[in-house]
Short mmCIF file of C-alpha atoms in Angstrom, two decimals:
data_model
loop_
_atom_site.label_atom_id
_atom_site.label_comp_id
_atom_site.label_asym_id
_atom_site.label_seq_id
_atom_site.Cartn_x
_atom_site.Cartn_y
_atom_site.Cartn_z
CA MET T 1 55.48 57.05 37.41
CA PHE T 2 58.78 57.72 35.78
CA HIS T 3 60.33 61.33 36.54
CA PRO T 4 63.11 62.77 34.30
CA ALA T 5 64.24 65.23 36.43
CA ARG T 6 63.80 63.27 40.41
CA HIS T 7 66.04 61.01 37.58
CA PHE T 8 68.51 63.07 36.98
CA MET T 9 68.98 63.75 40.54
CA SER T 10 69.12 60.30 41.59
CA ARG T 11 71.77 60.01 39.48
CA TRP T 12 73.79 62.76 39.74
CA THR T 13 73.72 62.40 43.95
CA ILE T 14 74.92 58.66 43.11
CA ARG T 15 77.98 60.10 41.25
CA LEU T 16 78.51 62.32 43.92
CA PHE T 17 78.52 60.49 46.45
CA PHE T 18 81.29 57.59 45.22
CA MET T 19 83.43 61.02 43.81
CA ALA T 20 82.93 61.78 47.46
CA MET T 21 84.37 58.33 48.61
CA ILE T 22 86.93 58.55 46.36
CA GLY T 23 88.31 62.26 47.47
CA SER T 24 87.77 60.94 51.04
CA ALA T 25 90.10 57.56 49.70
CA ILE T 26 92.79 60.23 48.46
CA THR T 27 93.21 62.88 51.36
CA TRP T 28 93.01 59.54 54.37
CA LEU T 29 95.15 57.85 52.33
CA TRP T 30 97.66 61.24 52.39
CA ILE T 31 97.37 60.91 55.86
CA SER T 32 97.94 57.80 56.42
CA ARG T 33 101.55 57.97 55.09
CA ASN T 34 102.50 61.24 55.91
CA GLY T 35 100.58 62.58 58.59
CA LYS T 36 102.63 60.78 61.65
CA ASP T 37 106.11 63.04 60.03
CA ILE T 38 103.78 65.89 60.21
CA GLY T 39 102.25 65.76 63.92
CA CYS T 40 98.88 65.64 62.74
CA LEU T 41 95.94 63.15 63.18
CA SER T 42 93.12 64.04 61.60
CA SER T 43 91.91 66.31 57.88
CA GLU T 44 91.91 69.03 59.02
CA GLU T 45 94.95 69.10 61.39
CA CYS T 46 97.36 67.82 58.60
CA TYR T 47 95.88 71.34 56.47
CA GLN T 48 96.93 73.02 59.33
CA ALA T 49 100.48 71.75 60.06
CA LEU T 50 101.76 71.88 55.69
CA ILE T 51 100.75 75.24 56.46
CA ASN T 52 103.09 76.01 59.10
CA THR T 53 105.84 73.99 57.99
CA ALA T 54 105.70 75.56 54.00
CA LYS T 55 105.54 79.06 55.92
CA ARG T 56 108.60 78.01 58.09
CA ILE T 57 110.32 76.59 55.81
CA SER T 58 109.24 79.20 52.59
CA ASN T 59 112.14 81.41 53.21
CA ASN T 60 115.14 79.04 54.09
CA ALA T 61 117.22 78.87 50.78
CA GLN T 62 119.37 76.33 51.84
CA GLN T 63 116.90 74.03 52.00
CA PRO T 64 115.34 74.22 48.38
CA GLN T 65 114.45 70.28 47.59
CA LEU T 66 112.52 70.29 51.41
CA GLN T 67 110.69 73.38 50.65
CA GLN T 68 109.83 71.72 46.34
CA GLN T 69 108.82 69.10 48.32
CA LEU T 70 106.58 70.57 50.88
CA GLU T 71 104.41 73.22 48.74
CA HIS T 72 103.70 70.35 46.35
CA GLN T 73 102.30 68.25 49.34
CA VAL T 74 100.27 71.23 50.48
CA ASN T 75 99.06 71.37 46.60
CA GLN T 76 98.26 68.22 46.79
CA PHE T 77 95.96 68.07 49.89
CA GLN T 78 94.59 71.66 48.95
CA GLN T 79 93.40 69.08 46.07
CA ALA T 80 91.59 67.61 47.95
CA LYS T 81 90.33 68.87 50.51
CA GLN T 82 88.36 71.40 48.09
CA GLN T 83 87.16 68.56 46.26
CA GLU T 84 86.41 66.40 49.53
CA ASP T 85 84.94 69.82 50.90
CA SER T 86 82.58 70.44 47.29
CA VAL T 87 81.54 66.96 46.95
CA ALA T 88 80.33 66.70 50.62
CA LEU T 89 78.23 70.67 49.47
CA LEU T 90 76.58 69.14 46.20
CA LEU T 91 75.51 65.91 48.25
CA LYS T 92 74.14 67.66 51.01
CA ASN T 93 72.14 70.35 48.61
CA GLN T 94 71.01 67.17 46.51
CA GLN T 95 69.26 65.80 49.65
CA SER T 96 66.26 66.84 48.55
CA PRO T 97 64.41 68.84 45.52
CA MET T 98 62.43 71.24 47.84
CA MET T 99 65.57 73.21 48.08
CA HIS T 100 66.07 74.17 44.39
CA GLU T 101 64.80 77.17 42.65
CA HIS T 102 65.43 74.93 39.66
CA SER T 103 63.68 72.35 40.47
CA ILE T 104 60.32 75.26 41.21
CA LEU T 105 58.03 74.74 38.18
CA PRO T 106 56.37 77.88 36.92
CA ARG T 107 52.67 78.91 39.54
CA VAL T 108 49.77 80.74 38.64
CA ASN T 109 48.34 83.26 41.20
CA GLY T 110 47.10 80.42 43.73
CA ALA T 111 47.12 79.94 47.70
CA PHE T 112 46.31 77.50 50.19
CA VAL T 113 44.62 78.88 52.49
CA ALA T 114 43.53 77.20 55.98
CA LEU T 115 41.06 78.04 59.33
CA ALA T 116 43.12 77.09 62.20
CA ARG T 117 43.03 77.29 65.48
CA ASN T 118 46.58 77.41 67.73
CA ARG T 119 45.91 74.47 69.16
CA GLU T 120 45.29 72.70 66.05
CA ILE T 121 49.04 73.49 65.28
CA HIS T 122 49.77 69.64 64.80
CA ALA T 123 47.24 68.39 62.88
CA MET T 124 48.13 71.92 60.45
CA ARG T 125 51.37 70.43 60.47
CA SER T 126 50.81 66.59 59.30
CA SER T 127 48.23 67.70 57.01
CA MET T 128 51.30 70.70 55.36
CA ARG T 129 54.09 67.80 55.37
CA TYR T 130 51.22 65.36 53.23
CA LEU T 131 50.23 68.27 50.85
CA GLU T 132 53.92 69.95 50.85
CA ASP T 133 55.49 65.77 49.82
CA ARG T 134 52.78 65.00 47.17
CA TYR T 135 52.90 68.01 45.61
CA ASN T 136 54.27 71.87 46.21
CA TYR T 137 58.06 70.44 46.53
CA LYS T 138 57.23 71.02 43.48
CA TYR T 139 56.11 74.91 43.25
CA ASN T 140 56.07 76.25 46.59
CA TYR T 141 52.69 77.54 46.91
CA PRO T 142 52.40 80.16 49.50
CA TRP T 143 50.32 79.15 53.01
CA ILE T 144 47.54 81.53 54.00
CA PHE T 145 46.25 81.05 57.47
CA LEU T 146 42.94 81.94 59.81
CA ASN T 147 42.12 82.31 62.86
CA GLU T 148 39.92 84.22 64.99
CA GLU T 149 42.23 85.10 68.10
CA PRO T 150 46.03 85.89 67.03
CA PHE T 151 48.64 82.85 66.11
CA THR T 152 51.25 82.52 68.70
CA ASP T 153 54.59 82.49 67.86
CA GLU T 154 54.84 78.90 68.50
CA PHE T 155 52.48 77.78 65.86
CA LYS T 156 53.71 80.27 63.51
CA ASN T 157 57.49 78.80 63.90
CA LEU T 158 56.27 75.60 63.30
CA THR T 159 54.08 75.95 60.59
CA ARG T 160 57.06 78.05 58.75
CA SER T 161 59.05 75.28 59.67
CA MET T 162 56.62 72.29 57.02
CA THR T 163 57.61 74.30 53.67
CA ASN T 164 59.98 76.25 51.52
CA ALA T 165 57.71 78.03 50.57
CA LYS T 166 55.46 81.60 52.00
CA THR T 167 53.20 81.38 54.88
CA TYR T 168 50.79 84.71 56.15
CA TYR T 169 48.64 85.31 59.48
CA GLY T 170 45.49 87.19 59.56
CA GLN T 171 42.92 87.38 62.00
CA VAL T 172 39.79 87.17 61.30
CA PRO T 173 37.69 90.11 62.22
CA SER T 174 35.00 90.10 65.34
CA GLU T 175 32.38 91.41 63.07
CA HIS T 176 32.65 87.53 60.83
CA TRP T 177 33.06 85.89 64.05
CA GLY T 178 30.05 86.76 65.98
CA TYR T 179 26.44 87.67 66.15
CA PRO T 180 25.24 90.16 63.94
CA ASP T 181 23.11 92.24 64.88
CA TRP T 182 19.93 91.36 63.52
CA ILE T 183 19.61 87.54 65.50
CA ASN T 184 18.17 87.55 68.48
CA GLN T 185 20.58 85.32 70.55
CA THR T 186 17.73 84.16 73.36
CA VAL T 187 15.86 81.91 70.19
CA ALA T 188 19.93 81.48 69.25
CA LYS T 189 19.99 79.74 71.87
CA GLU T 190 17.08 77.98 72.18
CA CYS T 191 17.48 76.47 69.70
CA ARG T 192 20.73 75.08 69.84
CA ASP T 193 19.96 73.50 73.05
CA ARG T 194 16.97 71.74 70.27
CA MET T 195 19.32 70.45 68.55
CA VAL T 196 21.59 69.04 71.87
CA GLU T 197 18.39 67.10 72.99
CA GLU T 198 17.60 65.96 69.41
CA GLY T 199 21.38 64.58 69.18
CA ILE T 200 22.56 66.61 65.74
CA VAL T 201 26.11 66.59 65.57
CA TYR T 202 27.69 70.58 66.72
CA GLY T 203 24.32 71.47 66.92
CA GLY T 204 25.10 72.91 70.43
CA SER T 205 28.17 74.73 69.43
CA GLU T 206 28.27 78.12 68.62
CA SER T 207 31.90 78.49 67.41
CA TYR T 208 31.00 76.14 64.81
CA ARG T 209 28.08 78.12 63.85
CA HIS T 210 30.46 81.07 63.20
CA MET T 211 33.11 79.27 61.89
CA CYS T 212 30.34 77.78 58.88
CA ARG T 213 28.87 82.02 58.74
CA PHE T 214 32.91 82.65 57.82
CA GLN T 215 33.83 80.24 54.97
CA SER T 216 30.05 81.05 53.89
CA GLY T 217 31.48 84.10 52.54
CA PHE T 218 33.30 86.46 54.64
CA PHE T 219 36.53 83.68 54.30
CA VAL T 220 37.48 84.98 51.25
CA MET T 221 36.98 88.95 51.42
CA HIS T 222 39.73 88.37 53.36
CA PRO T 223 42.87 90.93 52.64
CA LEU T 224 45.43 88.20 52.16
CA LEU T 225 43.16 86.85 49.57
CA ASP T 226 43.77 90.01 47.31
CA GLY T 227 44.82 89.76 43.95
CA LEU T 228 44.48 85.38 44.12
CA ASP T 229 43.42 83.79 41.81
CA TYR T 230 42.32 80.26 43.48
CA TYR T 231 42.23 79.15 46.66
CA TRP T 232 42.57 75.42 47.70
CA ARG T 233 40.90 75.05 51.07
CA VAL T 234 43.13 72.73 53.76
CA GLU T 235 41.78 71.68 57.43
CA PRO T 236 43.88 70.39 59.15
CA GLY T 237 44.32 66.99 60.08
CA VAL T 238 43.89 65.74 56.42
CA LYS T 239 45.98 63.42 54.24
CA PHE T 240 46.51 63.01 50.90
CA SER T 241 46.95 59.52 49.34
CA CYS T 242 48.23 60.03 46.04
CA ASP T 243 51.36 61.64 44.42
CA ILE T 244 50.04 65.18 42.24
CA GLU T 245 51.43 65.09 39.78
CA TYR T 246 50.16 68.24 37.67
CA ASP T 247 49.16 71.38 38.52
CA PRO T 248 45.69 71.73 40.18
CA PHE T 249 45.84 75.19 40.27
CA ARG T 250 46.84 75.23 36.66
CA VAL T 251 44.15 72.85 35.55
CA MET T 252 41.66 75.69 36.83
CA GLN T 253 43.02 78.64 35.04
CA GLU T 254 43.52 76.61 31.19
CA ARG T 255 39.66 74.99 31.79
CA ASP T 256 38.90 78.27 33.30
CA LEU T 257 37.12 76.03 35.99
CA LYS T 258 35.36 78.25 39.04
CA TYR T 259 35.08 75.07 41.01
CA GLY T 260 36.88 71.78 42.51
CA PHE T 261 35.58 68.79 44.67
CA THR T 262 36.64 65.08 46.20
CA ILE T 263 33.97 64.13 48.18
CA ALA T 264 30.58 64.77 47.41
CA LEU T 265 27.79 63.47 49.53
CA LYS T 266 24.11 64.15 51.41
CA GLU T 267 23.56 66.61 54.20
CA PHE T 268 21.16 65.86 57.52
CA TYR T 269 18.29 67.42 56.65
CA SER T 270 17.69 68.22 60.83
CA THR T 271 20.53 71.00 60.30
CA ILE T 272 19.10 72.62 57.31
CA PRO T 273 15.34 72.51 57.35
CA THR T 274 14.55 76.05 55.74
CA LEU T 275 17.32 76.36 53.63
CA TRP T 276 16.13 75.44 50.26
CA GLU T 277 13.08 77.46 50.85
CA THR T 278 15.44 80.41 51.85
CA THR T 279 17.03 79.20 48.57
CA LEU T 280 13.46 79.80 46.19
CA ASP T 281 13.01 83.21 47.83
CA PHE T 282 16.36 84.28 46.02
CA MET T 283 16.24 82.65 43.40
CA LYS T 284 12.73 84.30 42.74
CA ALA T 285 14.36 87.47 43.26
CA HIS T 286 17.26 87.22 41.13
CA PRO T 287 16.75 85.18 38.36
CA ASP T 288 19.69 87.24 36.14
CA TYR T 289 21.90 85.65 38.55
CA MET T 290 20.91 81.59 38.02
CA TYR T 291 22.33 79.47 35.25
CA PRO T 292 19.94 78.33 32.35
CA LYS T 293 18.78 74.83 34.35
CA SER T 294 17.15 73.86 30.16
CA ASN T 295 20.51 74.48 29.57
CA PRO T 296 21.93 70.71 29.13
CA ASP T 297 25.52 71.66 30.82
CA SER T 298 23.29 72.77 34.26
CA LEU T 299 23.92 71.87 37.01
CA PHE T 300 20.52 72.76 38.75
CA ASN T 301 19.43 68.04 39.31
CA VAL T 302 22.32 67.80 41.15
CA ILE T 303 21.20 69.11 43.86
CA THR T 304 17.24 68.19 43.09
CA GLN T 305 15.12 66.01 41.64
CA ASP T 306 12.05 67.68 41.56
CA ASP T 307 12.05 70.22 39.51
CA GLY T 308 13.16 72.39 42.39
CA LEU T 309 10.51 71.36 44.62
CA THR T 310 12.74 70.43 47.12
CA TYR T 311 16.31 69.94 47.59
CA ASN T 312 18.68 66.23 47.73
CA LEU T 313 20.82 67.01 50.37
CA CYS T 314 23.41 66.84 47.76
CA HIS T 315 26.49 68.70 48.52
CA PHE T 316 29.79 69.17 47.30
CA TRP T 317 32.66 68.57 51.15
CA SER T 318 34.10 71.77 51.25
CA ASN T 319 36.41 70.98 53.34
CA PHE T 320 38.47 70.36 49.85
CA GLU T 321 37.91 72.90 47.25
CA ILE T 322 39.80 74.35 44.60
CA GLY T 323 38.49 77.32 43.61
CA SER T 324 38.19 80.72 41.85
CA VAL T 325 38.20 83.77 44.03
CA SER T 326 36.33 86.40 41.64
CA PHE T 327 33.30 84.04 41.18
CA LEU T 328 33.13 84.28 45.08
CA ARG T 329 34.17 87.41 45.54
CA SER T 330 31.16 88.11 42.85
CA GLU T 331 28.31 90.32 43.08
CA ARG T 332 25.34 87.78 42.56
CA TYR T 333 27.64 84.51 45.20
CA GLN T 334 27.89 87.85 47.62
CA ALA T 335 24.24 88.51 47.05
CA TYR T 336 23.07 85.07 47.73
CA PHE T 337 25.01 85.01 50.95
CA ARG T 338 23.67 88.16 52.49
CA HIS T 339 20.97 86.61 51.85
CA LEU T 340 21.01 83.67 53.68
CA ASP T 341 23.09 84.98 56.46
CA GLN T 342 19.84 87.70 56.42
CA ALA T 343 17.04 84.83 57.37
CA GLY T 344 19.82 84.26 60.18
CA GLY T 345 19.93 80.10 59.38
CA PHE T 346 23.33 79.74 60.32
CA PHE T 347 22.35 80.49 63.53
CA TYR T 348 18.82 79.09 64.19
CA GLU T 349 19.11 76.22 62.48
CA ARG T 350 23.31 75.06 61.60
CA TRP T 351 23.69 75.74 58.28
CA GLY T 352 26.93 74.93 56.78
CA ASP T 353 29.62 76.76 54.18
CA ALA T 354 29.53 73.15 52.35
CA PRO T 355 25.46 73.51 51.30
CA VAL T 356 25.57 76.71 50.67
CA HIS T 357 28.70 76.93 48.10
CA SER T 358 26.72 73.42 46.86
CA ILE T 359 23.99 75.58 46.13
CA ALA T 360 25.42 78.05 44.64
CA VAL T 361 27.59 76.65 42.19
CA ALA T 362 25.13 74.40 41.21
CA LEU T 363 22.18 77.11 40.47
CA MET T 364 25.05 79.46 38.78
CA LEU T 365 27.61 77.75 37.57
CA SER T 366 27.90 75.08 34.39
CA SER T 367 28.82 71.43 34.60
CA LYS T 368 31.98 72.89 32.47
CA GLU T 369 33.30 75.17 35.17
CA VAL T 370 33.78 72.61 38.04
CA HIS T 371 35.62 70.50 38.13
CA TRP T 372 35.78 66.62 40.09
CA PHE T 373 39.61 65.83 40.86
CA TYR T 374 39.18 62.12 41.39
CA ASP T 375 42.68 62.06 40.54
CA ILE T 376 43.79 63.57 44.27
CA GLY T 377 43.58 60.65 46.71
CA TYR T 378 41.70 63.15 50.53
CA LYS T 379 40.55 61.79 53.98
CA HIS T 380 38.76 63.56 56.26
CA ASP T 381 37.59 61.96 59.50
CA ASN T 382 36.97 58.76 58.13
CA PHE T 383 35.07 59.93 54.95
CA GLU T 384 37.68 58.64 52.29
CA HIS T 385 37.85 59.37 48.23
CA CYS T 386 40.70 56.61 46.99
CA PRO T 387 40.53 56.49 42.99
CA THR T 388 39.27 52.92 41.81
CA GLU T 389 40.18 53.85 38.10
CA PRO T 390 42.43 50.14 36.86
CA ASP T 391 45.93 50.14 37.54
CA TRP T 392 45.68 54.13 39.77
CA LEU T 393 46.70 52.04 42.83
CA VAL T 394 50.30 52.05 40.85
CA HIS T 395 50.34 55.00 38.72
CA GLY T 396 48.94 56.82 41.24
CA LYS T 397 51.50 55.87 43.75
CA CYS T 398 48.48 55.66 46.53
CA TYR T 399 48.66 54.40 49.77
CA CYS T 400 44.62 54.46 49.90
CA ASP T 401 42.29 51.32 49.59
CA PRO T 402 39.44 51.34 47.58
CA LYS T 403 37.93 49.13 48.92
CA THR T 404 37.18 52.81 51.63
CA SER T 405 36.48 55.47 49.45
CA PHE T 406 33.06 56.98 49.81
CA ASP T 407 32.01 57.24 46.06
CA TYR T 408 29.98 54.27 45.68
CA VAL T 409 28.10 54.00 48.61
CA ASP T 410 24.32 55.43 50.45
CA GLY T 411 25.23 58.60 50.71
CA SER T 412 27.58 59.82 48.58
CA CYS T 413 27.04 61.49 46.01
CA ILE T 414 28.98 61.15 42.77
CA LYS T 415 26.82 58.57 41.01
CA ASP T 416 23.81 61.71 41.09
CA TYR T 417 26.53 63.88 39.82
CA LEU T 418 28.10 61.20 36.97
CA GLN T 419 24.47 60.90 35.81
CA VAL T 420 23.86 64.27 35.48
CA THR T 421 26.65 65.30 33.57
CA ASN T 422 27.01 62.10 31.79
CA THR T 423 29.86 61.75 32.66
CA THR T 424 32.52 59.12 33.90
CA VAL T 425 35.52 58.53 36.20
CA ASN T 426 38.17 58.71 32.47
CA ASP T 427 36.58 61.94 31.85
CA TYR T 428 38.69 63.35 35.40
CA ILE T 429 41.22 62.10 34.78
CA ILE T 430 43.71 64.65 34.77
CA THR T 431 46.96 62.94 34.08
CA SER T 432 47.09 59.13 32.89
CA ASN T 433 49.38 55.95 31.93
CA GLU T 434 49.11 57.13 28.08
CA ASP T 435 51.00 60.78 28.68
CA GLU T 436 53.84 59.07 29.86
#
């Protein structure tokens, strides 16, 4: 894709390079002819030698011709050296568009939010590199890092070095990363042991359960998110395979979107056997929080295929999500989270934040408030979303292989989503060839 700003910078970079070459050639040509006469071998030595010689004869009235000659040479050399230094400085500043304030585009009130441990520093830096190179060098959206333990100086220094944006570091409150009073920890351990025997992924992990509970409801309440309109969740070790030629935060704002995703898939039933039953109880108690399922733009049928008798396990994979802070902080969402939290399923089963977020989105929002970020190539672990629309690999400068995209294989819920919303891929392309 043609970028006028980059083209302009590249063109001036080339011009400045040749100016530097010419300035250097003039400087060293003069030194080669006159350097030996004034006793110097480098441009700096010659410059100082000329200055010193000029000072020595400045008061010698008996050598007016020599004085004039040297003053002329000094002026010529100063001009050449100043030109060389100025061009060199300009070239240095042109090396990265991230270094210029004039290249930073207007922002909306958003930030990246990452839950990461100190030992994940290199995977986190990798994720940052992808996003900075593909997108954030143009905007400098801030980064917010959260951890259940204090961040080390190494983590802070190494993440700061990956971006020109501001970085913030916060610790998760202990009450948000531990067992609430109503959980029987003995029973919780028995449940974990049973899930280990059944071979369920993360079945025996306590920390995974604390993470899922935190990401389901508490993360958005952290003080570092105060004042934000939107968050973009970023995990350590994820990859972004396409240039992002627009601002997703601004798209969220301009379209009044509440939630955005890239991958939709089915959850393991064995991790959430009572989640839907618990959700139905909440729906009966709070019908005023539900978006009318009879409306044509309802997302209810994205998560059920039998009018709500059962949950079809479809969910938006929340390791990539761009969301509205006000929605997740709203009373309707937080009431749902508190209801689930009191039920104990985060510890007695293994409820994940992805199905929790997704069920809430499908029950409380309309399809007009949710967006599939189709044109953002994304990979987490072995699951990848790669845009497959014709010519998109070239247009989006994607390196991913469309054949590896998870969108249309067994286990994906994208087909269901498109069918329920009566949309196609083209409805979700923000930047198209026609826009150029």
